[in-house]
Coordinates of C-alpha atoms in Angstrom, one line a residue:
Chain A
M1 CA -39.5 0.5 -96.3
N2 CA -39.5 0.3 -92.6
R3 CA -39.6 -3.4 -92.6
I4 CA -36.8 -3.6 -94.9
V5 CA -34.8 -1.2 -92.5
G6 CA -35.7 -3.4 -89.7
G7 CA -34.8 -6.2 -91.7
A8 CA -31.2 -5.7 -92.1
Y9 CA -30.6 -4.5 -88.4
A10 CA -32.5 -7.3 -87.1
A11 CA -30.3 -9.7 -89.1
V12 CA -27.3 -8.2 -87.5
E13 CA -28.8 -8.6 -84.2
A14 CA -29.7 -12.2 -84.8
A15 CA -26.2 -12.9 -86.2
R16 CA -24.8 -11.6 -82.7
S17 CA -27.0 -13.6 -80.7
S18 CA -25.0 -15.9 -78.3
S19 CA -27.4 -18.7 -78.8
R20 CA -26.2 -19.3 -82.4
P21 CA -24.0 -22.3 -82.8
T22 CA -20.3 -21.0 -82.5
A23 CA -17.1 -22.2 -84.3
L24 CA -16.5 -24.9 -81.7
D25 CA -19.9 -26.4 -82.5
Y26 CA -19.1 -26.5 -86.0
I27 CA -15.8 -28.1 -85.5
S28 CA -17.3 -31.0 -83.3
N29 CA -20.3 -31.6 -85.6
V30 CA -18.9 -31.1 -89.2
F31 CA -15.4 -32.5 -88.7
T32 CA -13.9 -35.6 -86.8
S33 CA -10.8 -36.1 -85.1
F34 CA -10.1 -32.4 -84.5
I35 CA -6.6 -31.8 -83.0
E36 CA -6.0 -28.2 -81.9
L37 CA -2.8 -26.6 -82.5
H38 CA -1.9 -23.6 -80.6
G39 CA 0.4 -20.6 -80.8
D40 CA 1.9 -18.2 -83.3
R41 CA 5.7 -19.1 -82.6
R42 CA 6.1 -15.4 -81.9
G43 CA 5.2 -15.2 -78.4
G44 CA 1.4 -15.6 -78.2
D45 CA -1.5 -17.7 -78.4
D46 CA -4.9 -16.2 -78.8
P47 CA -8.1 -18.2 -77.8
S48 CA -10.3 -16.2 -80.1
L49 CA -8.6 -18.0 -83.1
V50 CA -9.0 -21.6 -82.9
G51 CA -6.7 -23.6 -85.3
G52 CA -5.9 -27.2 -86.0
L53 CA -6.2 -30.2 -87.9
A54 CA -9.4 -32.3 -88.4
L55 CA -10.8 -34.9 -90.9
L56 CA -13.6 -33.9 -93.3
D57 CA -15.2 -36.9 -94.4
G58 CA -12.0 -38.7 -93.8
C59 CA -9.9 -36.3 -95.7
P60 CA -7.4 -34.1 -93.5
V61 CA -8.0 -30.3 -93.7
T62 CA -6.7 -27.1 -91.6
V63 CA -9.2 -25.6 -89.8
L64 CA -8.9 -22.0 -88.9
A65 CA -12.1 -20.7 -86.8
I66 CA -12.9 -17.4 -84.8
E67 CA -14.5 -18.8 -81.7
K68 CA -16.9 -16.3 -79.6
G69 CA -18.1 -18.7 -76.8
H70 CA -21.7 -19.1 -75.5
T71 CA -21.5 -17.9 -72.0
A72 CA -20.4 -14.7 -70.7
R73 CA -17.5 -16.3 -69.2
Q74 CA -16.6 -18.1 -72.5
R75 CA -17.1 -14.9 -74.4
Q76 CA -14.7 -13.0 -72.2
A77 CA -12.0 -15.5 -72.5
R78 CA -12.4 -15.4 -76.4
N79 CA -12.4 -11.7 -76.5
F80 CA -15.8 -11.9 -77.8
G81 CA -14.2 -13.3 -81.1
S82 CA -12.3 -10.2 -81.9
V83 CA -9.0 -11.7 -82.8
H84 CA -5.7 -10.3 -81.8
P85 CA -2.7 -10.3 -84.0
E86 CA -1.4 -13.3 -82.3
G87 CA -4.5 -15.0 -83.6
Y88 CA -4.0 -13.9 -87.3
R89 CA -0.3 -15.0 -86.8
K90 CA -1.3 -18.3 -85.7
A91 CA -3.7 -18.7 -88.6
L92 CA -0.9 -17.5 -91.0
R93 CA 1.4 -20.2 -89.5
L94 CA -1.0 -22.9 -90.1
M95 CA -2.0 -21.6 -93.6
R96 CA 1.7 -22.1 -94.3
Q97 CA 1.7 -25.5 -92.8
A98 CA -1.4 -26.5 -95.0
Q99 CA 0.5 -25.3 -98.0
K100 CA 3.5 -27.6 -97.2
F101 CA 1.3 -30.6 -96.8
A102 CA -1.1 -29.7 -99.6
R103 CA -4.0 -29.7 -97.2
P104 CA -7.3 -27.7 -98.0
V105 CA -8.1 -25.0 -95.6
V106 CA -11.5 -24.2 -94.1
C107 CA -12.0 -21.0 -92.3
L108 CA -15.0 -20.4 -90.0
V109 CA -15.7 -16.6 -89.6
D110 CA -17.5 -15.2 -86.8
T111 CA -16.4 -11.7 -85.6
A112 CA -17.8 -8.3 -84.9
G113 CA -14.3 -7.0 -86.1
A114 CA -10.6 -7.6 -85.4
G115 CA -9.3 -6.6 -81.8
C116 CA -9.2 -3.2 -81.1
G117 CA -7.6 -2.7 -77.8
L118 CA -4.2 -1.2 -77.0
A119 CA -2.1 -4.1 -77.3
D120 CA -3.9 -5.0 -80.7
E121 CA -2.5 -1.7 -82.2
Q122 CA 1.0 -2.1 -80.4
H123 CA 1.2 -5.6 -81.7
G124 CA 0.3 -4.7 -85.4
I125 CA -3.2 -5.8 -85.9
G126 CA -3.2 -3.9 -89.3
Q127 CA 0.0 -5.7 -90.3
A128 CA -1.2 -9.1 -89.1
I129 CA -4.4 -9.0 -91.4
A130 CA -2.5 -7.6 -94.2
E131 CA -0.1 -10.5 -94.2
N132 CA -2.8 -12.9 -94.1
L133 CA -4.4 -11.5 -97.2
T134 CA -1.1 -11.8 -99.3
E135 CA -0.6 -15.4 -97.8
L136 CA -4.1 -16.5 -98.7
A137 CA -3.9 -14.9 -102.1
G138 CA -0.8 -17.1 -103.0
L139 CA -1.9 -20.6 -101.5
S140 CA -2.2 -23.3 -104.1
V141 CA -4.4 -25.5 -102.0
P142 CA -8.2 -25.0 -101.8
V143 CA -9.5 -22.5 -99.3
I144 CA -13.3 -22.2 -98.5
S145 CA -14.3 -19.6 -95.8
V146 CA -17.7 -19.9 -94.2
I147 CA -19.3 -16.7 -92.3
I148 CA -21.3 -18.5 -89.8
G149 CA -22.3 -15.4 -87.8
E150 CA -20.8 -12.0 -87.8
G151 CA -18.5 -11.0 -90.8
G152 CA -17.1 -7.6 -89.4
S153 CA -14.7 -5.9 -91.7
G154 CA -11.0 -6.5 -92.1
G155 CA -11.2 -8.7 -89.1
A156 CA -13.3 -11.2 -91.1
L157 CA -11.7 -10.6 -94.5
G158 CA -8.3 -11.8 -92.9
L159 CA -9.7 -15.2 -92.9
A160 CA -12.0 -14.9 -96.1
L161 CA -9.8 -14.1 -99.1
A162 CA -10.9 -17.7 -100.3
D163 CA -11.9 -19.7 -103.6
Q164 CA -15.4 -20.0 -102.1
V165 CA -17.1 -17.7 -99.6
W166 CA -20.2 -19.1 -98.3
I167 CA -22.5 -17.2 -95.8
L168 CA -25.1 -18.6 -93.4
E169 CA -28.6 -17.4 -94.2
G170 CA -28.8 -15.5 -90.8
A171 CA -25.0 -14.1 -90.9
Y172 CA -24.0 -10.7 -92.2
Y173 CA -21.0 -9.4 -93.9
S174 CA -20.0 -5.7 -93.6
V175 CA -17.3 -3.0 -94.3
I176 CA -18.3 -1.4 -90.8
S177 CA -20.5 -2.0 -88.1
P178 CA -23.8 -0.4 -88.5
E179 CA -23.4 1.5 -85.4
G180 CA -19.9 2.8 -86.4
C181 CA -21.4 3.8 -89.8
A182 CA -24.1 5.7 -88.0
Q183 CA -21.7 7.2 -85.8
I184 CA -19.5 8.5 -88.7
L185 CA -22.2 9.7 -91.0
W186 CA -24.9 11.1 -88.8
K187 CA -23.0 11.2 -85.4
D188 CA -25.7 9.3 -83.9
P189 CA -25.1 5.4 -83.2
A190 CA -29.1 5.0 -82.6
K191 CA -29.5 5.3 -86.4
A192 CA -27.8 1.8 -86.8
S193 CA -30.9 0.3 -88.3
E194 CA -30.8 2.8 -91.1
A195 CA -27.0 2.4 -91.7
A196 CA -27.6 -1.4 -91.8
A197 CA -30.1 -1.0 -94.6
C198 CA -27.7 1.4 -96.4
L199 CA -24.7 -1.0 -96.1
H200 CA -26.1 -4.0 -97.9
L201 CA -24.9 -6.5 -95.4
T202 CA -27.3 -9.3 -95.2
A203 CA -26.6 -12.8 -96.7
R204 CA -28.6 -12.1 -99.7
D205 CA -26.9 -8.9 -100.3
A206 CA -23.4 -10.6 -100.1
L207 CA -24.6 -13.1 -102.7
D208 CA -26.3 -10.5 -105.0
L209 CA -22.9 -8.6 -105.0
G210 CA -21.0 -11.4 -105.7
V211 CA -19.1 -11.2 -102.5
A212 CA -20.4 -14.7 -101.5
D213 CA -20.9 -17.7 -103.6
R214 CA -23.5 -19.6 -101.7
I215 CA -25.9 -19.0 -98.8
I216 CA -26.3 -21.9 -96.5
P217 CA -29.8 -22.3 -95.4
E218 CA -30.4 -22.7 -91.7
T219 CA -32.9 -25.4 -91.8
D220 CA -32.5 -27.7 -88.6
F221 CA -30.2 -25.1 -87.6
G222 CA -27.8 -26.6 -85.0
K223 CA -29.1 -30.0 -85.3
K224 CA -27.6 -33.0 -86.9
P225 CA -29.0 -32.7 -90.5
F226 CA -27.8 -29.1 -90.7
Y227 CA -24.1 -30.2 -89.9
D228 CA -24.4 -33.3 -92.2
S229 CA -25.6 -31.3 -95.2
L230 CA -22.8 -28.7 -94.5
R231 CA -20.2 -31.5 -94.3
E232 CA -21.3 -32.9 -97.6
A233 CA -21.4 -29.4 -99.2
L234 CA -17.8 -28.6 -98.0
S235 CA -16.6 -32.1 -99.0
E236 CA -17.9 -32.0 -102.4
E237 CA -16.6 -28.6 -103.1
I238 CA -13.1 -29.4 -101.8
Q239 CA -13.2 -32.3 -104.3
N240 CA -14.0 -30.0 -107.2
L241 CA -11.4 -27.4 -106.2
R242 CA -8.8 -30.1 -106.0
K243 CA -9.3 -30.9 -109.5
E244 CA -8.7 -27.3 -110.6
P245 CA -5.2 -26.3 -111.6
G246 CA -3.9 -22.8 -110.8
L247 CA -6.1 -22.1 -107.9
S248 CA -4.4 -19.0 -106.6
D249 CA -4.8 -17.5 -110.2
K250 CA -8.4 -18.3 -110.0
R251 CA -8.6 -16.7 -106.7
Y252 CA -6.9 -13.7 -108.1
A253 CA -9.5 -13.5 -110.8
R254 CA -12.4 -14.0 -108.3
F255 CA -11.4 -10.8 -106.3
R256 CA -10.3 -9.0 -109.4
R257 CA -13.9 -8.6 -110.4
F258 CA -14.5 -6.2 -107.6
Chain B
M1 CA -5.5 37.6 -85.3
A2 CA -6.5 34.2 -86.5
L3 CA -9.1 32.4 -84.5
L4 CA -8.1 29.3 -86.1
H5 CA -5.4 29.1 -83.6
F6 CA -8.0 28.2 -80.8
L7 CA -9.8 25.5 -82.9
K8 CA -8.3 22.5 -81.6
P9 CA -9.1 19.2 -83.5
A10 CA -10.5 16.3 -81.3
N11 CA -8.0 14.0 -82.5
A12 CA -5.0 13.7 -85.0
L13 CA -7.4 12.1 -87.7
E14 CA -9.7 15.2 -87.5
A15 CA -6.6 17.5 -87.6
G16 CA -5.7 15.7 -90.5
G17 CA -9.2 15.9 -92.3
R18 CA -8.8 19.0 -94.0
D19 CA -6.0 21.2 -95.3
H20 CA -4.6 23.6 -92.8
L21 CA -6.2 26.9 -93.9
P22 CA -3.8 29.6 -94.8
V23 CA -4.1 32.5 -92.3
Q24 CA -4.0 36.0 -93.7
S25 CA -1.4 38.0 -91.9
D26 CA -0.9 41.8 -91.7
A27 CA 1.7 41.3 -94.4
M28 CA -0.9 39.9 -96.6
E29 CA 1.0 37.0 -97.5
P30 CA -0.8 33.8 -96.5
E31 CA 0.7 31.9 -93.6
L32 CA 0.3 28.5 -92.0
T33 CA 0.5 28.1 -88.2
C34 CA 2.2 24.9 -87.0
P35 CA 0.1 22.9 -84.7
E36 CA 3.5 21.8 -82.7
C37 CA 5.4 25.0 -82.3
R38 CA 2.5 27.7 -83.0
R39 CA 4.9 29.6 -85.3
S40 CA 3.4 31.1 -88.5
T41 CA 5.4 30.6 -91.6
P42 CA 4.6 32.2 -95.1
V43 CA 3.3 29.5 -97.3
S44 CA 5.5 30.4 -100.2
R45 CA 8.6 29.7 -97.7
L46 CA 6.8 26.5 -96.6
Q47 CA 6.3 25.2 -100.3
S48 CA 10.1 25.7 -100.8
R49 CA 10.9 23.4 -98.0
Y50 CA 8.2 20.6 -98.8
M51 CA 5.7 22.0 -96.5
V52 CA 8.0 21.4 -93.3
C53 CA 7.8 23.8 -90.5
P54 CA 11.3 24.9 -89.5
C55 CA 10.4 23.0 -86.1
G56 CA 10.3 19.7 -88.1
Y57 CA 6.5 19.4 -88.2
H58 CA 5.3 17.9 -91.5
F59 CA 2.2 19.9 -92.8
R60 CA -0.2 17.9 -94.9
M61 CA 0.5 17.7 -98.6
N62 CA -1.8 17.0 -101.4
A63 CA -1.0 14.2 -104.1
R64 CA 0.1 16.6 -106.7
Q65 CA 2.6 18.4 -104.4
R66 CA 4.0 14.9 -103.5
I67 CA 4.3 14.1 -107.1
R68 CA 6.5 17.2 -107.8
M69 CA 8.4 16.2 -104.6
A70 CA 9.2 12.8 -105.5
V71 CA 9.2 12.3 -109.1
D72 CA 11.8 13.6 -111.7
A73 CA 10.4 16.7 -113.4
G74 CA 8.4 16.1 -116.6
T75 CA 8.5 12.2 -116.1
F76 CA 5.1 11.5 -114.5
R77 CA 2.6 10.0 -116.9
E78 CA -0.8 9.8 -115.1
A79 CA -2.7 6.5 -115.8
F80 CA -6.3 5.1 -115.1
A81 CA -7.6 8.7 -114.5
D82 CA -10.9 7.6 -116.3
I83 CA -11.7 5.3 -113.5
V84 CA -14.0 7.0 -111.2
G85 CA -16.4 6.0 -108.3
N86 CA -20.1 6.1 -108.7
N87 CA -22.8 5.0 -106.1
P88 CA -23.0 1.1 -106.6
L89 CA -25.1 0.6 -103.6
A90 CA -27.2 3.8 -104.0
F91 CA -25.8 5.0 -100.7
P92 CA -27.8 8.1 -99.6
G93 CA -25.9 11.3 -99.8
Y94 CA -22.9 9.6 -101.4
P95 CA -23.1 11.4 -104.8
E96 CA -23.3 14.8 -103.0
K97 CA -20.1 13.7 -101.1
L98 CA -18.2 12.8 -104.3
E99 CA -19.2 16.0 -105.9
T100 CA -17.9 18.0 -102.8
A101 CA -14.8 16.1 -102.8
R102 CA -14.0 16.8 -106.2
A103 CA -14.8 20.6 -106.0
A104 CA -12.6 20.7 -102.8
S105 CA -9.6 18.5 -104.1
R106 CA -9.9 19.2 -107.7
E107 CA -9.4 15.5 -108.4
N108 CA -11.8 12.9 -109.7
E109 CA -10.7 10.4 -107.0
A110 CA -8.6 9.6 -103.9
V111 CA -5.6 8.3 -105.6
I112 CA -3.3 9.5 -108.5
C113 CA -1.5 6.7 -110.4
G114 CA 0.9 6.4 -113.1
T115 CA 4.5 5.8 -114.0
G116 CA 7.5 8.2 -113.7
K117 CA 11.0 8.2 -112.9
I118 CA 12.8 8.7 -109.4
G119 CA 16.4 9.6 -109.8
G120 CA 16.3 8.2 -113.2
H121 CA 14.7 4.8 -112.2
P122 CA 11.5 4.1 -114.0
C123 CA 8.4 3.2 -111.4
A124 CA 4.9 2.7 -111.1
L125 CA 3.5 5.2 -108.6
F126 CA 0.4 6.0 -106.7
F127 CA -0.3 8.9 -104.5
M128 CA -3.2 9.0 -102.3
E129 CA -5.2 12.2 -102.1
P130 CA -6.1 13.4 -98.5
G131 CA -8.5 16.1 -99.9
F132 CA -10.7 13.4 -101.4
M133 CA -12.9 12.1 -98.8
M134 CA -9.8 11.7 -96.5
G135 CA -8.3 9.1 -99.0
S136 CA -10.9 6.6 -98.5
M137 CA -10.8 3.4 -100.5
G138 CA -13.8 2.6 -102.8
T139 CA -13.8 0.5 -106.0
A140 CA -12.2 3.3 -108.1
V141 CA -9.3 3.7 -105.6
G142 CA -8.8 -0.1 -105.4
E143 CA -8.9 -0.6 -109.1
R144 CA -6.3 2.2 -110.1
I145 CA -4.0 0.8 -107.4
T146 CA -4.7 -2.8 -108.6
R147 CA -3.8 -1.7 -112.2
T148 CA -0.8 0.2 -111.1
F149 CA 0.7 -3.1 -109.6
E150 CA -0.6 -5.0 -112.7
L151 CA 1.1 -2.6 -115.0
A152 CA 4.2 -2.9 -112.8
Y153 CA 4.2 -6.7 -113.1
E154 CA 3.8 -6.5 -116.8
K155 CA 6.5 -4.2 -117.2
G156 CA 8.7 -5.4 -114.4
L157 CA 8.8 -2.2 -112.7
P158 CA 9.2 -1.4 -108.9
V159 CA 6.0 0.3 -107.2
V160 CA 6.6 3.5 -105.0
G161 CA 3.3 4.3 -103.4
F162 CA 2.4 7.0 -100.9
T163 CA -0.6 6.1 -98.4
V164 CA -2.8 8.4 -96.7
S165 CA -6.4 7.4 -95.8
G166 CA -9.1 7.0 -93.4
G167 CA -9.6 3.5 -94.4
A168 CA -12.2 1.5 -96.6
R169 CA -15.1 4.0 -98.0
M170 CA -18.1 2.8 -96.2
Q171 CA -20.6 4.2 -98.8
E172 CA -19.6 1.3 -101.1
G173 CA -20.0 -1.2 -98.3
L174 CA -18.7 -4.8 -99.0
L175 CA -17.4 -3.5 -102.5
S176 CA -14.9 -1.4 -100.5
L177 CA -13.8 -4.3 -98.3
M178 CA -13.2 -6.4 -101.3
Q179 CA -10.8 -3.8 -102.5
M180 CA -8.4 -4.8 -99.6
A181 CA -8.3 -8.5 -100.9
K182 CA -8.2 -7.3 -104.8
V183 CA -5.2 -4.9 -104.1
S184 CA -3.5 -7.5 -101.8
A185 CA -3.6 -10.3 -104.3
A186 CA -2.1 -8.0 -106.9
V187 CA 0.7 -7.0 -104.4
R188 CA 1.3 -10.5 -104.0
R189 CA 1.6 -11.2 -107.7
H190 CA 3.8 -8.4 -108.0
A191 CA 5.9 -9.6 -105.3
D192 CA 6.2 -13.2 -106.6
A193 CA 7.9 -11.7 -109.7
G194 CA 10.8 -10.4 -107.5
L195 CA 9.8 -7.0 -108.0
L196 CA 10.2 -4.2 -105.4
Y197 CA 7.5 -2.3 -103.5
I198 CA 8.3 0.6 -101.4
A199 CA 5.3 2.1 -99.2
V200 CA 5.5 5.6 -97.8
L201 CA 3.1 6.0 -94.9
T202 CA 1.9 9.6 -94.3
D203 CA -0.5 11.3 -92.1
P204 CA -3.0 9.5 -91.4
T205 CA -2.6 5.8 -92.7
T206 CA -5.4 3.8 -90.9
G207 CA -8.1 1.0 -91.2
G208 CA -8.5 -0.9 -94.4
V209 CA -5.3 0.6 -96.1
T210 CA -3.2 -0.3 -93.1
A211 CA -4.8 -3.7 -93.0
S212 CA -3.8 -4.3 -96.6
F213 CA -1.4 -2.6 -98.9
A214 CA 0.1 0.1 -96.6
M215 CA 1.6 -3.0 -94.5
E216 CA 2.5 -5.3 -97.6
A217 CA 5.7 -3.5 -99.1
D218 CA 9.1 -4.8 -98.9
I219 CA 10.3 -1.6 -97.6
T220 CA 8.0 0.5 -95.4
L221 CA 9.1 4.1 -94.9
A222 CA 6.9 6.9 -92.9
E223 CA 6.8 10.6 -92.5
P224 CA 7.8 11.9 -88.9
G225 CA 4.7 12.3 -86.8
A226 CA 2.3 10.4 -89.2
T227 CA -0.6 8.6 -87.4
I228 CA -0.5 5.0 -88.5
G229 CA -2.8 2.5 -87.1
F230 CA -5.8 0.3 -87.6
A231 CA -8.6 1.3 -85.4
G232 CA -9.5 4.8 -84.6
K233 CA -8.1 6.3 -81.4
R234 CA -11.6 6.8 -79.9
I235 CA -12.5 3.1 -80.3
V236 CA -9.4 1.9 -78.8
E237 CA -9.7 4.2 -76.0
Q238 CA -13.2 2.9 -75.3
T239 CA -12.2 -0.6 -75.6
T240 CA -9.3 0.0 -73.2
G241 CA -11.0 2.0 -70.8
K242 CA -8.2 4.4 -70.1
R243 CA -6.0 7.0 -71.6
L244 CA -3.8 6.2 -74.4
P245 CA -0.1 6.5 -73.9
K246 CA 1.9 9.3 -75.3
G247 CA 2.9 8.7 -79.1
F248 CA -0.1 6.3 -79.5
Q249 CA 0.0 5.4 -83.3
K250 CA 2.5 7.9 -84.1
A251 CA 4.9 6.8 -86.6
E252 CA 8.0 7.0 -84.1
T253 CA 6.0 4.6 -81.8
V254 CA 5.1 2.4 -84.7
E255 CA 8.7 2.2 -85.7
E256 CA 9.8 1.1 -82.1
E257 CA 7.3 -1.6 -82.3
G258 CA 8.7 -3.1 -85.4
F259 CA 6.3 -2.1 -88.0
I260 CA 8.1 0.3 -90.0
D261 CA 11.5 0.2 -91.6
R262 CA 12.4 3.9 -91.4
I263 CA 11.1 7.4 -90.5
V264 CA 12.3 9.5 -93.3
S265 CA 11.8 13.4 -93.3
R266 CA 10.8 14.9 -96.6
Q267 CA 14.1 16.7 -97.1
Q268 CA 15.5 13.3 -97.0
L269 CA 12.9 11.2 -98.9
K270 CA 13.8 11.5 -102.5
T271 CA 17.4 10.9 -101.7
T272 CA 16.3 7.7 -99.8
L273 CA 14.0 6.5 -102.5
V274 CA 16.8 6.9 -105.2
M275 CA 19.3 5.0 -103.0
L276 CA 16.8 2.1 -102.4
L277 CA 15.8 1.9 -106.1
A278 CA 19.4 1.8 -107.2
M279 CA 20.0 -1.2 -104.8
H280 CA 17.3 -3.1 -106.6
P281 CA 18.4 -3.5 -110.2
A282 CA 15.2 -3.1 -112.5
G283 CA 13.3 -6.4 -113.0
G284 CA 14.4 -8.2 -110.0
E285 CA 14.2 -11.8 -110.3
R286 CA 12.7 -11.8 -113.9
T287 CA 15.9 -10.3 -115.6

């Protein structure tokens, strides 16, 4: 039992490690010709959400990625991957653009949770996530979301209402941080490891619950064969999804199960 | 005199976490003390004025009281009441919490759904219940609200929904998170059919409910003084590292910031709903 308890929380801690590849590592190794597109056209540009166009095996796609940064300085500049409303609205703009040009969308998710500062609330963080959810629900282009590290709550879901949700072997996906859960339930954030075990938040749990469709193994993690096989998997899945009519209806059915 | 006067809640969410207990006065009639103006008013008098203090403070209301307030008498038909939460992740202590919530609220889940008429206009309706685990959203709540939107979609009805929620129900883990996606997809489908959705945000509307269907309506109304936000106050305070400005996450502030269409007092609410519904002929685009 103790081992299992430690297991879930150890997974959370590992997923948070700054040595894991971040979204920009995936962007430069899985895709080619990435062109970053900035701004939400509402007055802001959020560096924690990197969006743009890229080629995946020669095919143009829209990439929406949460970037945490590696060094302390990068992490601070990226708000530790906690996306502001401006970031979700930039993603929204690029989703609409993808729809216009019939371009598949690939989301790379890595966040402890959405931004929770004063300005985030004042600029409508809840509304920004909500709008992305209804937008994603209606897209007729393929959407694949890959949780590459932390899948923290609504902040992650705002980029993960997808046809296919994949999760890295060492990533987690949860409704609340284990610390937050322990604080609310037991008034004791130190009980985070118990909370982590109760929350069923590991990649395996996400797969078992049907929340994730596929676990991406971390063999040769961060090396060329790892990125090559992820590229191949994404490319193949996008080809499959492109053949399917009524993607938004199927996406509806996918989430209707829960 | 009542000691309850001196029990100050740590924050607005906590203040909303339980019903204001009636205070027994000398006159034997139960009274409620307003946390704003400190005046005590007999409960019977408050009930006759939609639980609004003479100073304008809106006391918490449960879902059944709201149904009586908003829906034409005798027209409400409850639906989906057989959908109840269990303990899908075997979360420790959750069955006991559900039992306590059922006993305390006399409801079997944190939302009541159905159909009814408002000013003669047929509607699909949902009313979240604060007395049931602070209106938290697990699979049963998500399923009931999703079915309400599906029913409205099939019948070409508008949806009027009252939100009050602490957010996603963590005891159901990822399955609770998925309810945000499920309900949002149902809202989208209903919207694409040209049908109207009016949300009435009441105190408190937070977390995953704010980040999904509370903020997805065509017209978003809110009650005066309601706390409306995503993250909890304490978390924002910790992140920001300083005291939060006056009126933070209050409906009046959120309206100024541009995320609410109108703040409507309870005395004005039904009239407002009827006017809005009348301006959206039934069936919308599909007729």
